[in-house]
Amino acid sequence: MPSLFDPITLGAIDAPNRIIMAPLTRGRADRDAVPTDIMVDYYTQRASAGLIISEATGISREGLGWPFAPGLWTDAQVAAWKPVTDAVHAAGGRIVAQLWHMGRQVHSSVIGMQPVSSSATATEGQAHTFEGKQDFEVARPLELNEIPRLLNDYELATKNALAAGFDGVQIHAANGYLIDQFLRDNANSRTDEYGGSIENRVRLLREVAERVIAVAGADRVSVRLSPNGDSQGVDDSNPKELFTAAAKALSDLGIAFLELREPGPDGTFGKTDVPKLSPEIRKVFNGVLIVNSDYTSVEEAQAELDSGNADAITFGRTFIANPDLPERLRTGAPLAKDDAKTWYSQGPEGYIDYPALETANA
């Protein structure tokens, strides 16, 4: 079986190792969702990852409600992303943009309009806003005649990602956001061609993937799913059938890779007793399969590769405090601990001040 440190081909991208940096929301853009200078340093520090998947990046103001998260719908955002991708490439790295529409997981005080979703539902709890946390609001269902506009937003964001120098894109269809709200039956009560049957609920994911592929090519497109358990209030009564159908549709489209976020019963950022579906998805998805959630050691990650269930591993929070994570894992060096208080703060603290090994040992 391959080693975690062996190269892997991810569609059009040749990755030098199988230690992939997961998408991590960090909140360092400005109020207009324009990337800032310190984001250049942050991503460049982590260029030794086999591939960097960027933080979730909004395709439109409607879809981006997280304060200080970046976007890809304006010329200013594209121009500000370019130094990031240039610096990552100069450091020998590869980076794709994760395209995000949050659906109902936003607040009108951020996006300036009522949230949209598959159906008229609301998430329990509170949304992050510029004014602090506020109760989630009831979303309005996307009208049928709005779907083409949504697809156009994904197309524009894909074009902008390529113009900004990204090596490809990942469609965020996980974690209870808009596409996930269409996929899973506890959030989707539609009676049109986007609701009801599994085939109908997979339709939006397939149409988004087709539109993005038409721009970037299948070999530069990937998708993230979260098939097991509740995710921000979004869940399904028959996840095995739903997500194997979704994975089969994506396999037929020939995407570069599929990433699965699969928390377990002892998850540190979401937990569930619902079994992981990667073994079932592996049977129907013919491309590169990558798994994620709570991997913190070579042994855990290598065991997943050895099982044949995955071809690579995405590491998330471990990359926050360990910018040179592949080298630390290769040498068995201690892993630094991240500080949750600075995950979403706007300054350099807890962002670009975690030292690499040579600095830490100087």
CSV table of C-alpha atoms in Angstrom, one decimal, residues 50-251:
chain,number,residue,atom,x,y,z
A,50,GLY,CA,0.7,17.7,-0.8
A,51,LEU,CA,-2.1,20.1,-1.7
A,52,ILE,CA,-3.7,23.0,0.1
A,53,ILE,CA,-7.5,23.3,-0.1
A,54,SER,CA,-8.2,26.9,0.7
A,55,GLU,CA,-10.6,28.0,3.4
A,56,ALA,CA,-14.2,28.1,2.3
A,57,THR,CA,-14.5,31.0,-0.1
A,58,GLY,CA,-17.9,32.6,-1.0
A,59,ILE,CA,-19.3,32.5,-4.5
A,60,SER,CA,-21.6,35.5,-3.8
A,61,ARG,CA,-22.6,37.9,-1.0
A,62,GLU,CA,-25.8,35.9,-0.7
A,63,GLY,CA,-23.8,32.8,0.1
A,64,LEU,CA,-21.1,34.2,2.3
A,65,GLY,CA,-22.3,35.2,5.8
A,66,TRP,CA,-19.2,34.4,7.8
A,67,PRO,CA,-17.5,37.6,9.0
A,68,PHE,CA,-14.1,38.3,7.5
A,69,ALA,CA,-14.2,35.2,5.3
A,70,PRO,CA,-12.9,35.7,1.7
A,71,GLY,CA,-14.9,35.6,-1.5
A,72,LEU,CA,-14.4,35.1,-5.2
A,73,TRP,CA,-17.1,37.2,-6.8
A,74,THR,CA,-15.4,40.6,-7.3
A,75,ASP,CA,-12.4,41.8,-9.2
A,76,ALA,CA,-10.9,43.1,-6.0
A,77,GLN,CA,-11.1,39.6,-4.4
A,78,VAL,CA,-9.5,38.0,-7.4
A,79,ALA,CA,-6.6,40.6,-7.4
A,80,ALA,CA,-6.0,40.0,-3.7
A,81,TRP,CA,-6.0,36.2,-4.0
A,82,LYS,CA,-3.3,36.4,-6.8
A,83,PRO,CA,-0.4,37.1,-4.4
A,84,VAL,CA,-1.5,34.2,-2.3
A,85,THR,CA,-1.4,31.7,-5.1
A,86,ASP,CA,1.8,33.2,-6.6
A,87,ALA,CA,3.6,32.8,-3.3
A,88,VAL,CA,2.4,29.2,-2.7
A,89,HIS,CA,3.6,28.3,-6.2
A,90,ALA,CA,6.9,30.0,-5.7
A,91,ALA,CA,7.3,27.9,-2.5
A,92,GLY,CA,6.7,24.8,-4.5
A,93,GLY,CA,3.1,24.3,-3.4
A,94,ARG,CA,-0.3,23.6,-5.0
A,95,ILE,CA,-3.6,25.2,-4.0
A,96,VAL,CA,-7.2,24.9,-4.9
A,97,ALA,CA,-10.1,27.2,-3.9
A,98,GLN,CA,-13.0,25.7,-2.0
A,99,LEU,CA,-16.2,27.3,-3.3
A,100,TRP,CA,-18.9,28.0,-0.6
A,101,HIS,CA,-22.5,28.9,-0.5
A,102,MET,CA,-23.7,28.7,3.1
A,103,GLY,CA,-27.4,28.6,2.5
A,104,ARG,CA,-29.4,29.0,5.7
A,105,GLN,CA,-26.2,29.2,7.8
A,106,VAL,CA,-26.0,32.9,7.5
A,107,HIS,CA,-27.6,36.1,9.0
A,108,SER,CA,-29.3,38.9,7.1
A,109,SER,CA,-27.1,41.5,9.0
A,110,VAL,CA,-24.1,40.1,7.1
A,111,ILE,CA,-25.5,39.3,3.7
A,112,GLY,CA,-28.1,42.1,3.5
A,113,MET,CA,-31.0,39.8,2.6
A,114,GLN,CA,-33.0,36.8,3.8
A,115,PRO,CA,-31.0,33.6,3.8
A,116,VAL,CA,-31.9,31.0,1.2
A,117,SER,CA,-32.1,27.2,1.4
A,118,SER,CA,-33.8,24.2,-0.2
A,119,SER,CA,-36.8,24.8,2.0
A,120,ALA,CA,-38.2,27.2,4.6
A,121,THR,CA,-36.1,26.0,7.6
A,122,ALA,CA,-33.8,27.5,10.2
A,123,THR,CA,-30.8,26.2,12.0
A,124,GLU,CA,-30.9,25.9,15.8
A,125,GLY,CA,-28.5,28.1,17.6
A,126,GLN,CA,-26.7,31.3,16.6
A,127,ALA,CA,-24.9,32.6,13.5
A,128,HIS,CA,-21.5,34.5,13.6
A,129,THR,CA,-22.1,38.1,12.6
A,130,PHE,CA,-20.0,41.3,12.6
A,131,GLU,CA,-22.0,42.3,15.7
A,132,GLY,CA,-21.5,39.0,17.5
A,133,LYS,CA,-23.6,35.9,17.6
A,134,GLN,CA,-27.3,36.3,16.6
A,135,ASP,CA,-30.1,33.8,16.3
A,136,PHE,CA,-30.4,32.0,13.0
A,137,GLU,CA,-33.3,33.2,10.8
A,138,VAL,CA,-35.8,31.2,8.8
A,139,ALA,CA,-34.5,30.8,5.2
A,140,ARG,CA,-36.7,31.2,2.2
A,141,PRO,CA,-36.7,28.3,-0.4
A,142,LEU,CA,-34.8,29.0,-3.6
A,143,GLU,CA,-37.3,29.4,-6.4
A,144,LEU,CA,-36.9,27.2,-9.5
A,145,ASN,CA,-36.2,30.2,-11.6
A,146,GLU,CA,-33.3,31.1,-9.3
A,147,ILE,CA,-31.4,27.9,-9.9
A,148,PRO,CA,-29.8,29.2,-13.1
A,149,ARG,CA,-28.6,32.3,-11.3
A,150,LEU,CA,-27.0,30.1,-8.6
A,151,LEU,CA,-25.3,28.0,-11.3
A,152,ASN,CA,-24.0,31.2,-12.8
A,153,ASP,CA,-22.6,32.2,-9.5
A,154,TYR,CA,-20.6,29.0,-9.3
A,155,GLU,CA,-19.4,29.5,-12.9
A,156,LEU,CA,-18.2,33.0,-12.2
A,157,ALA,CA,-16.5,31.9,-9.0
A,158,THR,CA,-14.7,29.1,-10.9
A,159,LYS,CA,-13.5,31.5,-13.6
A,160,ASN,CA,-12.3,33.9,-10.9
A,161,ALA,CA,-10.5,31.1,-9.1
A,162,LEU,CA,-8.6,30.2,-12.2
A,163,ALA,CA,-7.9,33.9,-13.0
A,164,ALA,CA,-6.5,34.3,-9.4
A,165,GLY,CA,-4.1,31.5,-10.1
A,166,PHE,CA,-5.6,28.6,-8.2
A,167,ASP,CA,-4.8,25.1,-9.5
A,168,GLY,CA,-8.4,24.0,-9.4
A,169,VAL,CA,-11.5,24.2,-7.2
A,170,GLN,CA,-13.4,22.2,-4.7
A,171,ILE,CA,-17.2,22.4,-4.4
A,172,HIS,CA,-18.2,22.6,-0.8
A,173,ALA,CA,-21.2,20.2,-0.6
A,174,ALA,CA,-20.7,19.3,3.1
A,175,ASN,CA,-21.1,20.5,6.7
A,176,GLY,CA,-24.8,21.5,6.4
A,177,TYR,CA,-24.3,24.3,3.9
A,178,LEU,CA,-26.5,25.0,0.8
A,179,ILE,CA,-25.8,21.9,-1.3
A,180,ASP,CA,-26.0,19.7,1.8
A,181,GLN,CA,-29.3,21.3,2.6
A,182,PHE,CA,-30.6,20.1,-0.8
A,183,LEU,CA,-29.1,16.6,-0.4
A,184,ARG,CA,-30.5,15.6,3.0
A,185,ASP,CA,-34.1,15.0,3.6
A,186,ASN,CA,-34.5,16.6,7.0
A,187,ALA,CA,-33.7,20.0,5.4
A,188,ASN,CA,-35.3,19.4,2.0
A,189,SER,CA,-39.1,19.2,1.8
A,190,ARG,CA,-39.4,20.4,-1.8
A,191,THR,CA,-41.9,18.8,-4.1
A,192,ASP,CA,-40.3,19.8,-7.4
A,193,GLU,CA,-37.4,18.2,-9.3
A,194,TYR,CA,-35.0,19.1,-6.6
A,195,GLY,CA,-36.8,17.4,-3.7
A,196,GLY,CA,-38.3,14.1,-2.8
A,197,SER,CA,-36.4,11.2,-4.3
A,198,ILE,CA,-32.6,10.7,-3.9
A,199,GLU,CA,-32.2,11.3,-7.6
A,200,ASN,CA,-33.9,14.7,-7.3
A,201,ARG,CA,-32.0,15.7,-4.1
A,202,VAL,CA,-28.7,14.9,-5.8
A,203,ARG,CA,-29.7,17.0,-8.8
A,204,LEU,CA,-28.3,20.4,-7.6
A,205,LEU,CA,-24.9,18.9,-6.7
A,206,ARG,CA,-24.7,17.3,-10.1
A,207,GLU,CA,-25.7,20.4,-11.9
A,208,VAL,CA,-23.2,22.5,-10.0
A,209,ALA,CA,-20.4,20.0,-10.7
A,210,GLU,CA,-21.3,20.0,-14.4
A,211,ARG,CA,-21.2,23.8,-14.6
A,212,VAL,CA,-17.9,24.0,-12.7
A,213,ILE,CA,-16.4,21.2,-14.8
A,214,ALA,CA,-17.4,23.1,-18.0
A,215,VAL,CA,-15.2,25.9,-16.9
A,216,ALA,CA,-12.2,24.2,-15.2
A,217,GLY,CA,-12.2,20.7,-16.6
A,218,ALA,CA,-13.0,17.6,-14.5
A,219,ASP,CA,-9.4,17.1,-13.7
A,220,ARG,CA,-9.3,20.4,-11.7
A,221,VAL,CA,-12.6,19.9,-9.8
A,222,SER,CA,-13.2,18.1,-6.5
A,223,VAL,CA,-16.1,17.9,-4.1
A,224,ARG,CA,-16.3,17.7,-0.3
A,225,LEU,CA,-19.2,15.7,1.3
A,226,SER,CA,-20.0,14.9,4.9
A,227,PRO,CA,-22.0,11.7,4.7
A,228,ASN,CA,-22.3,10.4,8.2
A,229,GLY,CA,-24.3,12.0,11.0
A,230,ASP,CA,-25.8,15.4,11.7
A,231,SER,CA,-23.9,18.5,10.5
A,232,GLN,CA,-25.2,21.8,11.7
A,233,GLY,CA,-28.7,20.4,12.0
A,234,VAL,CA,-28.7,18.8,8.5
A,235,ASP,CA,-29.2,15.1,8.4
A,236,ASP,CA,-30.7,12.3,6.4
A,237,SER,CA,-32.8,9.2,7.1
A,238,ASN,CA,-31.0,7.0,4.6
A,239,PRO,CA,-27.4,8.3,4.3
A,240,LYS,CA,-25.9,5.2,2.8
A,241,GLU,CA,-28.3,5.2,-0.2
A,242,LEU,CA,-28.1,9.0,-0.6
A,243,PHE,CA,-24.3,9.4,-0.5
A,244,THR,CA,-23.5,6.4,-2.6
A,245,ALA,CA,-25.8,7.8,-5.2
A,246,ALA,CA,-24.1,11.2,-4.9
A,247,ALA,CA,-20.6,9.6,-5.1
A,248,LYS,CA,-21.6,7.5,-8.1
A,249,ALA,CA,-22.9,10.7,-9.9
A,250,LEU,CA,-19.6,12.5,-9.2
A,251,SER,CA,-17.6,9.4,-10.3
